XYZ file of N, CA and C in Angstrom:
795
model
N -12.350 38.678 -3.411
C -12.261 37.330 -4.293
C -11.142 37.102 -4.637
N -10.045 38.048 -5.168
C -8.601 37.606 -5.393
C -8.088 37.085 -4.176
N -8.001 37.517 -3.172
C -7.112 37.005 -1.968
C -7.782 35.658 -1.657
N -9.070 35.069 -1.685
C -9.662 33.946 -1.802
C -9.057 33.116 -2.610
N -9.139 33.300 -3.967
C -8.696 32.702 -4.903
C -7.108 32.278 -4.798
N -6.249 33.114 -4.410
C -4.725 33.269 -4.145
C -4.742 32.122 -2.894
N -5.620 32.377 -1.904
C -5.374 31.300 -0.653
C -5.536 29.938 -1.050
N -6.855 29.754 -1.711
C -7.053 28.483 -2.135
C -6.223 27.740 -3.020
N -5.531 28.646 -3.815
C -4.638 27.861 -5.140
C -3.298 27.408 -4.060
N -3.015 28.420 -3.289
C -1.576 28.171 -2.333
C -2.033 26.821 -1.553
N -3.044 26.601 -1.064
C -3.346 25.315 -0.220
C -3.426 24.284 -1.123
N -4.050 24.287 -2.338
C -4.121 23.128 -3.351
C -2.615 22.787 -3.989
N -1.658 23.913 -3.965
C -0.591 23.334 -4.439
C 0.222 22.833 -3.143
N -0.116 22.975 -2.206
C 0.627 22.532 -0.934
C 0.108 21.201 -0.812
N -1.255 20.911 -0.869
C -1.936 19.780 -0.561
C -1.679 18.583 -1.429
N -1.631 18.900 -2.880
C -1.787 17.984 -4.043
C -0.527 17.018 -4.033
N 0.796 17.280 -3.852
C 1.774 16.505 -3.983
C 1.680 15.486 -2.670
N 1.570 16.286 -1.357
C 1.260 15.598 -0.154
C 0.110 14.493 -0.039
N -1.129 15.111 -0.852
C -2.075 13.956 -0.939
C -1.921 12.937 -1.639
N -0.951 12.898 -2.588
C -0.577 11.825 -3.520
C -0.090 10.702 -2.358
N 0.874 11.078 -1.405
C 1.551 10.128 -0.700
C 0.611 9.491 0.382
N -0.230 10.552 0.799
C -1.496 9.981 1.605
C -2.205 8.923 1.066
N -2.448 9.113 -0.171
C -3.240 8.034 -1.021
C -2.439 6.704 -1.012
N -1.371 6.971 -1.483
C -0.453 5.909 -1.913
C -0.231 4.923 -0.661
N 0.202 5.635 0.618
C 0.291 5.077 1.734
C -0.901 4.709 2.710
N -2.073 5.319 2.027
C -3.401 4.872 2.682
C -3.355 5.401 4.204
N -3.219 6.466 4.223
C -3.129 7.448 5.566
C -3.993 8.403 5.735
N -5.187 8.322 5.074
C -6.521 9.327 5.183
C -6.870 9.301 6.385
N -6.778 8.430 7.107
C -7.160 8.611 8.648
C -6.207 9.379 9.479
N -4.935 9.175 9.012
C -3.915 9.970 9.656
C -4.075 11.177 9.455
N -4.191 11.682 8.149
C -4.542 13.095 7.862
C -5.827 13.671 8.770
N -6.707 12.717 8.975
C -7.919 13.204 9.670
C -7.675 13.754 11.140
N -6.799 12.703 11.652
C -6.510 12.915 13.065
C -5.683 14.205 13.315
N -4.902 14.624 12.364
C -4.048 15.443 12.535
C -4.817 16.883 12.163
N -5.810 16.798 11.335
C -6.507 17.862 10.921
C -7.392 18.340 12.296
N -8.097 17.370 12.736
C -8.861 17.523 14.048
C -8.142 18.133 15.062
N -6.993 17.748 15.257
C -6.328 18.330 16.223
C -6.340 19.891 16.233
N -6.375 20.428 15.025
C -6.236 21.926 14.682
C -7.172 22.644 15.575
N -8.245 22.147 15.882
C -9.373 23.212 16.639
C -8.578 23.155 18.267
N -7.913 22.134 18.776
C -7.217 22.320 20.098
C -6.391 23.420 19.859
N -5.756 23.377 18.784
C -4.534 24.342 18.547
C -4.896 25.569 18.364
N -6.259 25.969 17.978
C -6.867 27.091 17.924
C -7.276 27.890 19.451
N -7.725 26.765 19.903
C -8.348 27.339 21.439
C -6.932 27.558 22.287
N -5.896 26.765 22.239
C -4.736 27.105 22.909
C -3.740 28.291 22.543
N -4.112 28.597 21.126
C -3.328 29.800 20.629
C -4.085 31.079 21.270
N -5.625 31.053 21.239
C -6.355 32.012 21.759
C -6.229 32.171 23.322
N -6.021 31.210 24.064
C -5.843 30.962 25.412
C -4.465 31.974 26.040
N -3.267 31.476 25.096
C -1.865 31.973 25.363
C -1.636 33.142 24.394
N -2.483 33.755 23.778
C -2.507 35.033 22.779
C -1.041 34.776 22.059
N -1.143 33.543 21.203
C -0.102 33.511 20.390
C -0.925 33.198 18.801
N 0.172 33.331 17.902
C -0.435 33.344 16.438
C -1.163 31.822 16.284
N -2.264 32.081 15.753
C -2.982 30.834 15.445
C -2.227 29.777 14.613
N -1.545 30.154 13.571
C -0.940 29.566 12.778
C 0.237 28.662 13.545
N 0.939 29.135 14.558
C 1.921 28.694 15.441
C 1.341 27.523 16.421
N 0.297 27.857 16.869
C -0.558 26.863 17.673
C -0.822 25.762 16.967
N -1.401 25.978 15.891
C -2.117 24.901 15.144
C -1.072 24.046 14.689
N -0.067 24.509 14.313
C 1.225 23.827 13.717
C 1.826 22.960 14.862
N 1.889 23.668 16.084
C 2.369 22.753 17.180
C 1.520 21.699 17.605
N 0.275 21.911 17.652
C -0.637 20.758 18.167
C -0.607 19.815 16.872
N -0.682 20.185 15.642
C -0.891 19.339 14.535
C 0.246 18.488 14.361
N 1.426 18.918 14.489
C 2.726 18.360 14.686
C 2.886 17.211 15.708
N 2.352 17.711 17.006
C 2.473 16.820 18.212
C 1.504 15.458 18.097
N 0.095 15.916 17.195
C -0.700 14.757 16.924
C -0.085 13.796 15.854
N 0.463 14.131 14.814
C 1.001 13.432 13.895
C 2.107 12.600 14.286
N 3.058 13.111 15.403
C 4.217 12.353 15.806
C 3.639 11.598 16.713
N 2.714 11.954 17.479
C 2.168 10.695 18.289
C 1.417 9.460 17.523
N 0.774 9.861 16.246
C 0.297 8.844 15.679
C 1.363 7.996 14.985
N 2.560 8.564 14.624
C 3.649 7.904 14.024
C 4.321 7.039 14.819
N 4.281 7.449 16.346
C 5.264 6.688 17.313
C 4.359 5.468 17.624
N 3.136 5.477 17.719
C 2.185 4.326 17.956
C 2.187 3.004 17.039
N 2.446 3.752 15.524
C 2.536 2.893 14.468
C 3.365 1.507 14.705
N 2.655 0.480 14.433
C 3.464 -0.932 14.712
C 3.845 -1.469 16.027
N 3.053 -0.961 17.089
C 3.367 -1.080 18.488
C 2.273 -1.851 18.985
N 1.500 -2.670 18.178
C 0.392 -3.626 18.678
C -0.851 -2.972 18.990
N -1.105 -1.687 18.439
C -2.364 -1.089 18.731
C -3.120 -1.078 17.232
N -4.302 -1.496 17.340
C -5.269 -1.493 16.203
C -5.403 -0.043 15.598
N -4.445 0.450 14.579
C -4.354 1.778 14.145
C -5.601 2.314 13.871
N -6.417 1.630 13.077
C -7.989 2.280 13.047
C -8.591 2.968 14.125
N -8.554 1.862 15.076
C -9.044 2.404 16.463
C -8.515 3.351 17.129
N -7.370 3.312 17.334
C -6.395 4.519 17.659
C -6.416 5.879 17.206
N -6.482 5.776 15.717
C -6.771 6.936 15.280
C -8.046 7.650 15.361
N -9.032 6.668 15.281
C -10.584 7.329 15.623
C -10.547 7.862 16.978
N -9.714 7.161 18.026
C -9.855 7.855 19.412
C -9.194 8.778 19.417
N -8.134 9.046 18.744
C -7.122 10.450 18.975
C -8.030 11.364 18.211
N -8.578 11.217 17.034
C -8.927 12.116 15.996
C -10.094 12.906 16.727
N -11.175 12.151 17.213
C -12.283 12.673 17.803
C -12.058 13.273 19.137
N -11.187 12.586 19.748
C -10.824 13.300 21.148
C -10.199 14.448 21.061
N -9.491 14.738 20.129
C -8.678 15.978 19.887
C -9.825 17.101 19.473
N -10.742 16.499 18.719
C -11.593 17.435 18.123
C -12.578 17.988 19.324
N -13.023 17.003 20.299
C -14.000 17.142 21.293
C -13.258 18.078 22.499
N -11.846 17.666 22.698
C -11.239 18.563 23.715
C -10.926 19.996 23.078
N -10.944 20.255 21.923
C -10.798 21.515 21.291
C -12.103 22.455 21.295
N -12.992 21.749 21.272
C -14.422 22.365 21.271
C -14.769 22.779 22.569
N -14.229 21.767 23.762
C -14.567 22.107 25.045
C -13.559 23.307 25.605
N -12.332 23.205 25.267
C -11.477 24.155 25.587
C -11.790 25.613 25.163
N -12.314 25.686 23.828
C -12.840 26.913 23.041
C -13.970 27.681 23.969
N -14.762 26.755 24.522
C -16.115 27.149 25.186
C -15.502 27.767 26.509
N -14.371 27.702 27.068
C -13.929 28.235 28.303
C -13.330 29.421 27.882
N -13.004 29.821 26.670
C -12.260 31.270 26.475
C -13.544 32.315 26.921
N -13.249 33.022 27.827
C -14.161 34.166 28.406
C -13.515 35.652 27.649
N -14.377 36.299 27.203
C -13.984 37.601 26.773
C -13.437 37.695 25.437
N -13.139 36.473 24.946
C -12.756 36.050 23.457
C -13.705 35.686 22.472
N -13.950 36.417 21.289
C -14.730 35.944 20.394
C -14.172 34.995 19.406
N -14.659 33.866 19.221
C -14.170 32.655 18.385
C -15.488 32.228 17.504
N -15.167 32.393 16.320
C -16.284 31.845 15.248
C -15.898 30.315 14.872
N -16.304 29.422 15.848
C -15.937 28.017 15.551
C -16.349 27.509 14.277
N -17.330 28.028 13.640
C -17.773 27.570 12.180
C -16.602 27.737 11.171
N -16.057 28.987 11.411
C -15.021 29.340 10.527
C -13.757 28.345 10.461
N -13.452 28.012 11.832
C -12.342 27.040 11.801
C -12.712 25.688 11.635
N -13.989 25.240 11.616
C -14.427 23.838 11.407
C -14.642 23.736 9.927
N -15.121 24.915 9.119
C -15.411 24.472 7.702
C -14.728 25.564 6.764
N -13.885 26.514 7.454
C -13.210 27.487 6.640
C -13.860 28.717 6.555
N -13.323 29.739 6.156
C -13.691 31.066 5.948
C -12.740 31.898 4.806
N -12.651 31.205 3.615
C -11.931 31.688 2.920
C -11.920 33.150 2.481
N -13.231 33.647 2.337
C -13.587 35.119 2.078
C -12.927 36.138 3.102
N -12.461 35.519 4.389
C -12.027 36.359 5.263
C -10.584 36.378 5.398
N -9.835 36.171 4.092
C -8.471 35.737 4.436
C -7.851 37.379 3.954
N -6.890 37.665 5.034
C -6.079 38.819 4.733
C -4.734 38.787 4.163
N -4.299 39.698 3.815
C -3.046 39.681 3.330
C -1.850 38.929 4.013
N -1.908 39.312 5.539
C -1.019 38.383 6.207
C -1.336 37.013 6.174
N -2.584 36.613 6.116
C -2.773 35.107 5.976
C -2.307 34.581 4.595
N -2.519 35.390 3.694
C -1.864 34.869 2.243
C -0.415 34.444 2.398
N 0.491 35.659 3.362
C 1.830 35.384 3.232
C 2.143 34.015 4.093
N 1.249 33.598 5.049
C 1.499 32.556 5.813
C 1.012 31.414 4.913
N 0.214 31.429 4.305
C -0.510 30.064 3.418
C 0.797 29.893 2.306
N 1.044 30.975 1.591
C 2.149 30.783 0.659
C 3.559 30.325 0.886
N 3.935 30.872 2.258
C 5.245 30.403 2.764
C 5.179 29.112 3.129
N 4.060 28.570 3.857
C 3.870 27.202 4.251
C 3.726 26.324 2.970
N 2.991 26.837 1.783
C 2.940 25.800 0.700
C 4.358 25.941 0.208
N 5.114 26.977 0.051
C 6.452 26.836 -0.489
C 7.474 25.914 0.389
N 7.239 25.977 1.737
C 8.098 25.047 2.544
C 7.604 23.485 2.221
N 6.228 23.039 1.896
C 5.696 21.765 1.730
C 6.239 21.325 0.396
N 5.968 22.210 -0.619
C 6.615 21.906 -2.025
C 8.073 21.707 -2.168
N 8.639 22.465 -1.338
C 10.182 22.395 -1.334
C 10.734 20.819 -0.684
N 9.773 20.697 0.585
C 10.291 19.328 1.304
C 9.889 18.085 0.292
N 8.738 18.148 -0.341
C 8.264 17.163 -1.091
C 9.322 16.831 -2.369
N 9.692 18.036 -3.012
C 10.444 17.994 -4.254
C 11.954 17.626 -3.814
N 12.500 18.206 -2.575
C 13.837 17.607 -2.045
C 14.054 16.335 -1.969
N 12.847 15.604 -0.991
C 13.006 14.075 -0.857
C 12.023 13.455 -1.663
N 11.764 13.858 -2.904
C 10.715 13.183 -3.969
C 11.164 11.581 -3.901
N 12.430 11.362 -4.236
C 13.098 10.029 -4.814
C 12.962 9.222 -3.657
N 13.502 9.756 -2.348
C 13.401 8.964 -1.115
C 12.154 8.510 -0.500
N 11.048 9.557 -0.803
C 9.736 9.601 -0.364
C 9.051 8.364 -1.086
N 9.349 8.519 -2.530
C 8.708 7.437 -3.521
C 9.329 5.990 -3.046
N 10.560 5.942 -2.911
C 10.956 4.760 -2.764
C 10.487 3.983 -1.462
N 10.442 4.955 -0.397
C 10.131 4.479 0.982
C 8.586 4.224 0.945
N 7.926 4.717 0.068
C 6.557 4.352 -0.072
C 6.232 3.386 -0.830
N 6.999 2.708 -1.848
C 6.612 1.534 -2.662
C 7.152 0.460 -2.267
N 8.349 0.393 -1.445
C 9.068 -0.807 -1.271
C 9.933 -0.343 -0.163
N 9.860 -0.356 1.018
C 10.440 -0.110 2.351
C 11.751 -0.973 2.203
N 11.790 -2.023 1.815
C 12.712 -2.907 1.889
C 13.862 -2.601 0.887
N 13.515 -2.185 -0.401
C 14.093 -1.475 -1.432
C 14.721 -0.206 -1.003
N 13.948 0.521 -0.221
C 14.573 1.606 0.419
C 15.844 1.586 1.210
N 15.631 0.259 2.004
C 16.826 0.089 3.087
C 18.017 -0.113 2.384
N 17.677 -1.041 1.186
C 18.592 -1.476 0.373
C 19.800 -0.258 -0.301
N 18.812 0.764 -0.542
C 19.280 1.925 -1.223
C 19.854 2.897 -0.167
N 19.962 2.759 1.110
C 20.530 3.497 2.027
C 19.213 4.571 2.467
N 18.098 4.507 2.238
C 16.976 5.474 2.560
C 16.235 4.795 3.509
N 16.056 5.682 4.653
C 15.503 5.418 5.769
C 13.919 5.579 6.035
N 12.947 4.645 5.697
C 11.602 4.874 5.601
C 11.075 5.565 6.698
N 11.497 5.298 7.955
C 11.061 5.924 9.227
C 11.178 7.561 9.016
N 12.552 8.078 8.465
C 13.103 9.471 8.283
C 12.093 10.195 7.311
N 11.645 9.511 6.250
C 10.761 9.991 5.303
C 9.328 10.102 5.640
N 8.920 9.098 6.604
C 7.678 9.216 7.335
C 7.677 10.623 8.233
N 8.989 10.775 8.752
C 8.751 12.003 9.691
C 8.822 13.319 8.764
N 9.399 13.152 7.343
C 9.216 14.333 6.666
C 7.941 14.536 6.281
N 7.229 13.356 5.957
C 5.617 13.569 5.472
C 4.764 14.026 6.806
N 5.151 13.636 8.034
C 4.468 14.190 9.057
C 4.727 15.485 9.086
N 5.731 16.090 9.158
C 6.266 17.762 9.375
C 5.198 18.423 8.179
N 5.470 17.865 7.076
C 4.684 18.551 5.890
C 3.110 18.480 6.128
N 2.699 17.355 6.657
C 1.236 17.308 6.734
C 0.874 18.517 7.899
N 1.424 18.504 9.011
C 1.248 19.394 9.886
C 1.089 20.906 9.437
N 2.148 21.199 8.668
C 2.215 22.455 8.028
C 0.896 22.748 6.980
N 0.739 21.838 6.257
C -0.628 22.005 5.467
C -1.938 22.200 6.256
N -2.095 21.417 7.433
C -3.141 21.592 8.280
C -3.267 22.896 8.849
N -2.107 23.557 9.145
C -1.782 24.803 9.839
C -2.183 25.892 8.921
N -1.820 25.942 7.466
C -1.996 26.872 6.444
C -3.377 26.622 6.086
N -3.899 25.590 5.904
C -5.365 25.328 5.450
C -6.614 25.410 6.302
N -6.484 25.536 7.362
C -7.585 25.585 8.369
C -8.376 27.153 8.110
N -7.755 27.946 7.703
C -8.417 29.263 7.215
C -9.299 29.168 6.059
N -8.706 28.461 5.095
C -9.284 28.229 3.815
C -10.602 27.290 3.792
N -10.465 25.992 4.350
C -11.532 24.852 4.424
C -11.629 24.483 5.696
N -11.194 24.731 6.616
C -11.469 24.272 8.039
C -11.102 22.960 8.251
N -11.141 22.814 9.713
C -10.536 21.364 10.261
C -11.334 20.192 9.607
N -12.451 20.318 9.483
C -13.179 19.284 9.009
C -13.042 18.770 7.346
N -12.814 19.597 6.821
C -12.510 19.470 5.202
C -11.155 19.586 4.766
N -10.105 19.747 5.800
C -8.774 19.672 5.102
C -8.293 18.355 4.307
N -8.589 17.323 5.181
C -8.277 15.960 4.516
C -9.050 15.746 3.213
N -10.280 16.287 3.028
C -10.815 16.212 1.569
C -10.020 16.787 0.480
N -9.336 17.858 0.849
C -8.425 18.599 -0.057
C -7.190 18.036 -0.359
N -6.774 17.090 0.686
C -5.693 16.189 0.435
C -5.886 14.917 -0.473
N -6.903 14.434 -0.088
C -7.397 13.035 -0.701
C -8.133 13.039 -2.040
N -9.156 13.924 -2.132
C -9.822 13.685 -3.319
C -9.194 14.338 -4.656
N -8.449 15.396 -4.757
C -7.789 15.610 -6.009
C -6.658 14.727 -6.269
N -6.099 14.095 -5.282
C -5.157 13.007 -5.621
C -5.692 11.859 -6.203
N -6.872 11.319 -5.480
C -7.637 10.246 -5.989
C -8.320 10.648 -7.445
N -8.511 11.590 -7.664
C -9.225 11.874 -9.125
C -8.042 11.960 -10.290
N -6.789 12.468 -9.861
C -5.692 12.460 -10.649
C -5.239 11.222 -11.018
N -5.475 10.177 -9.992
C -4.859 8.903 -10.068
C -5.267 7.932 -11.301
N -6.479 8.395 -11.813
C -7.155 7.370 -12.843
C -6.520 7.927 -14.047
N -5.937 9.181 -14.304
C -5.478 9.597 -15.648
C -3.913 9.819 -15.500
N -3.222 9.017 -14.677
C -1.953 9.517 -14.512
C -1.062 8.056 -14.550
N 0.047 8.033 -15.349
C 0.918 6.930 -15.783
C 2.271 6.729 -14.840
N 2.433 7.936 -14.374
C 3.621 8.119 -13.469
C 3.243 8.872 -12.148
N 4.036 8.753 -11.161
C 3.712 9.624 -9.853
C 4.069 11.124 -10.204
N 4.897 11.372 -11.053
C 5.035 12.827 -11.075
C 3.898 13.409 -11.798
N 3.334 12.732 -12.777
C 2.213 13.517 -13.418
C 0.962 13.482 -12.569
N 0.758 12.438 -11.845
C -0.241 12.250 -10.714
C -0.187 13.568 -9.834
N 0.962 13.913 -9.208
C 1.408 15.122 -8.348
C 0.785 16.287 -9.187
N 1.337 16.455 -10.346
C 1.163 17.780 -11.136
C -0.256 17.889 -11.338
N -1.036 16.677 -11.771
C -2.552 16.633 -12.069
C -3.270 16.988 -10.889
N -2.676 16.350 -9.885
C -3.640 16.912 -8.408
C -3.759 18.056 -8.102
N -2.343 18.745 -8.444
C -2.372 20.261 -8.039
C -3.073 21.173 -8.999
N -3.299 20.741 -10.545
C -4.323 21.436 -11.242
C -5.727 21.184 -10.844
N -6.144 19.998 -10.481
C -7.414 19.668 -10.256
C -7.795 20.333 -8.888
N -6.998 20.455 -8.121
C -7.208 21.346 -6.549
C -7.440 22.912 -6.927
N -6.623 23.282 -7.727
C -6.689 24.704 -8.072
C -7.893 25.041 -9.001
N -8.233 24.224 -9.893
C -9.457 24.280 -10.733
C -10.651 24.217 -10.048
N -10.672 23.327 -8.749
C -11.686 23.181 -8.027
C -11.931 24.499 -7.014
N -10.813 25.124 -6.708
C -10.958 26.395 -5.992
C -11.745 27.308 -6.717
N -11.220 27.537 -8.126
C -11.958 28.444 -8.830
C -13.134 28.135 -9.184
N -13.649 27.241 -9.356
C -15.161 26.538 -9.511
C -15.737 26.637 -8.236
N -15.365 26.380 -7.241
C -15.836 26.350 -5.875
C -16.278 27.758 -5.409
N -15.381 28.511 -5.735
C -15.319 30.034 -5.154
C -16.651 30.757 -6.212
N -16.597 30.413 -7.567
C -17.482 30.906 -8.373
C -18.800 30.531 -8.006
N -19.144 29.154 -7.852
C -20.291 28.450 -7.394
C -20.906 29.156 -6.253
N -20.007 29.213 -5.230
C -20.499 29.923 -3.911
C -20.925 31.176 -4.152
N -20.310 32.041 -4.994
C -20.655 33.353 -5.218
C -22.150 33.593 -5.961
N -22.337 32.301 -6.758
C -23.645 32.492 -7.682
C -24.745 31.978 -6.788
N -24.538 30.978 -5.992
C -25.547 30.136 -5.325
C -25.643 30.525 -3.817
N -24.886 31.382 -3.273
C -24.655 31.840 -2.001
C -24.592 30.823 -0.957
N -23.602 29.736 -1.219
C -23.294 28.684 -0.353
C -22.124 28.984 0.423
N -21.735 28.074 1.199
C -20.551 28.166 2.176
C -19.314 28.005 1.417
N -18.347 28.751 1.241
C -17.266 28.759 -0.059
C -16.432 27.417 0.378
N -15.880 27.038 1.438
C -15.122 25.939 1.877
C -15.845 24.674 1.368
N -16.995 24.441 1.894
C -17.595 23.103 1.648
C -17.990 22.986 0.155
N -18.243 24.127 -0.410
C -18.466 24.122 -1.991
C -17.264 23.954 -2.999
N -16.038 24.184 -2.446
C -14.934 23.849 -2.983
C -14.742 22.163 -2.868
N -14.937 21.770 -1.922
C -14.817 20.281 -1.749
C -15.953 19.441 -2.587
N -17.177 20.139 -2.538
C -18.183 19.521 -3.513
C -17.677 19.390 -4.949
N -17.074 20.775 -5.406
C -16.552 20.536 -6.850
C -15.695 19.372 -6.843
N -14.566 19.254 -6.018
C -13.573 18.181 -6.026
C -14.230 16.959 -5.994
N -15.345 16.655 -5.284
C -16.030 15.505 -5.020
C -16.816 15.119 -6.536
N -17.213 16.252 -7.337
C -17.772 16.095 -8.586
C -16.877 15.537 -9.689
N -15.641 16.238 -9.551
C -14.541 15.804 -10.371
C -14.130 14.515 -10.308
N -14.231 14.098 -9.082
C -13.736 12.627 -8.719
C -14.700 11.520 -9.352
N -16.102 11.838 -9.098
C -17.025 11.114 -9.523
C -16.800 10.970 -11.126
N -16.850 12.095 -11.776
C -16.482 12.234 -13.233
C -15.387 11.554 -13.867
N -14.211 11.745 -12.872
C -13.039 10.581 -13.357
C -13.093 9.211 -13.145
N -14.052 8.506 -12.277
C -14.209 7.495 -12.127
C -15.145 6.850 -13.069
N -16.021 7.827 -13.321
C -16.902 7.306 -14.667
C -16.199 7.194 -16.000
N -15.703 8.280 -16.012
C -14.626 8.203 -17.408
C -13.833 7.013 -17.586
N -13.167 6.639 -16.409
C -12.115 5.508 -16.310
C -12.802 4.356 -16.619
N -13.898 4.138 -16.225
C -14.791 2.893 -16.340
C -15.315 2.532 -17.716
N -15.696 3.784 -18.014
C -16.148 4.067 -19.772
C -14.826 3.491 -20.634
N -13.683 4.018 -20.125
C -12.755 3.770 -21.036
C -12.243 2.308 -20.992
N -12.280 1.870 -19.754
C -12.024 0.360 -19.575
C -13.010 -0.537 -20.385
N -14.358 -0.067 -20.135
C -15.309 -0.820 -20.912
C -15.034 -1.118 -22.395
N -14.881 0.067 -22.796
C -14.389 0.223 -24.325
C -13.500 -0.413 -24.753
N -12.357 -0.510 -24.042
C -11.164 -1.326 -24.274
C -11.300 -2.897 -24.270
N -12.177 -3.266 -23.160
C -12.666 -4.804 -23.391
C -13.450 -4.840 -24.420
N -14.405 -4.366 -24.929
C -15.190 -4.543 -26.083
C -14.373 -4.508 -27.099
N -13.365 -3.663 -27.232
C -12.367 -3.724 -28.648
C -11.515 -4.875 -28.591
N -11.250 -5.443 -27.462
C -10.379 -6.607 -27.387
C -11.278 -8.026 -27.620
N -12.493 -7.963 -27.148
C -13.228 -9.101 -27.551
C -13.895 -9.194 -28.951
């Protein structure tokens, strides 16, 4: 249980600040495509007997770079992302079916198996989280400027495409470290929902990132505890807790706006 909590908190800390940029840039489907490619990375890792983390990282990074390179080239991006996301997932599942003599628990990679995290996995998760947080902190100002106003970014000597590459690399790392915890199908939820929940209560981007990390970590604690008591799948339960917090945040935000409107009236 302690390893599971540490793993979940590590993923939450990595996903939260990155998730804020995913929300601000409306890159939800971008994250989905990258996460779905992780299953293909798992199959290739087992085929060539290399580290799961390395295989997922390489394939996720390749998918993210492919999507980035197609941006602004005349493709309908929602259609292209849909094609890439589901094709990568399908090819990964088919490739996994050809693995003979190798036992693979696809459900664990699709929906996560946080209770099976080992000390080596914790080292990978926290190492990846440290890299992602370090990248975001290092490039925070440039990333924020490129997100809010690309023209202003160029005027200040910031290349938005370079910052997009930084986000792409960070996103691939998050996918690689999170697949063991919440699985390929739920990674995007951990990126988006805590950030979307924090948005209602944040006045500055920095507060939103910190609050998203706290919400993500709290969801891990709540999800693991609820999973233990109700005997439910841990990864999906964690995402359910984040979804409940999001609904509560939206409700509280609307109540606050209605109360303010009545007072003004």
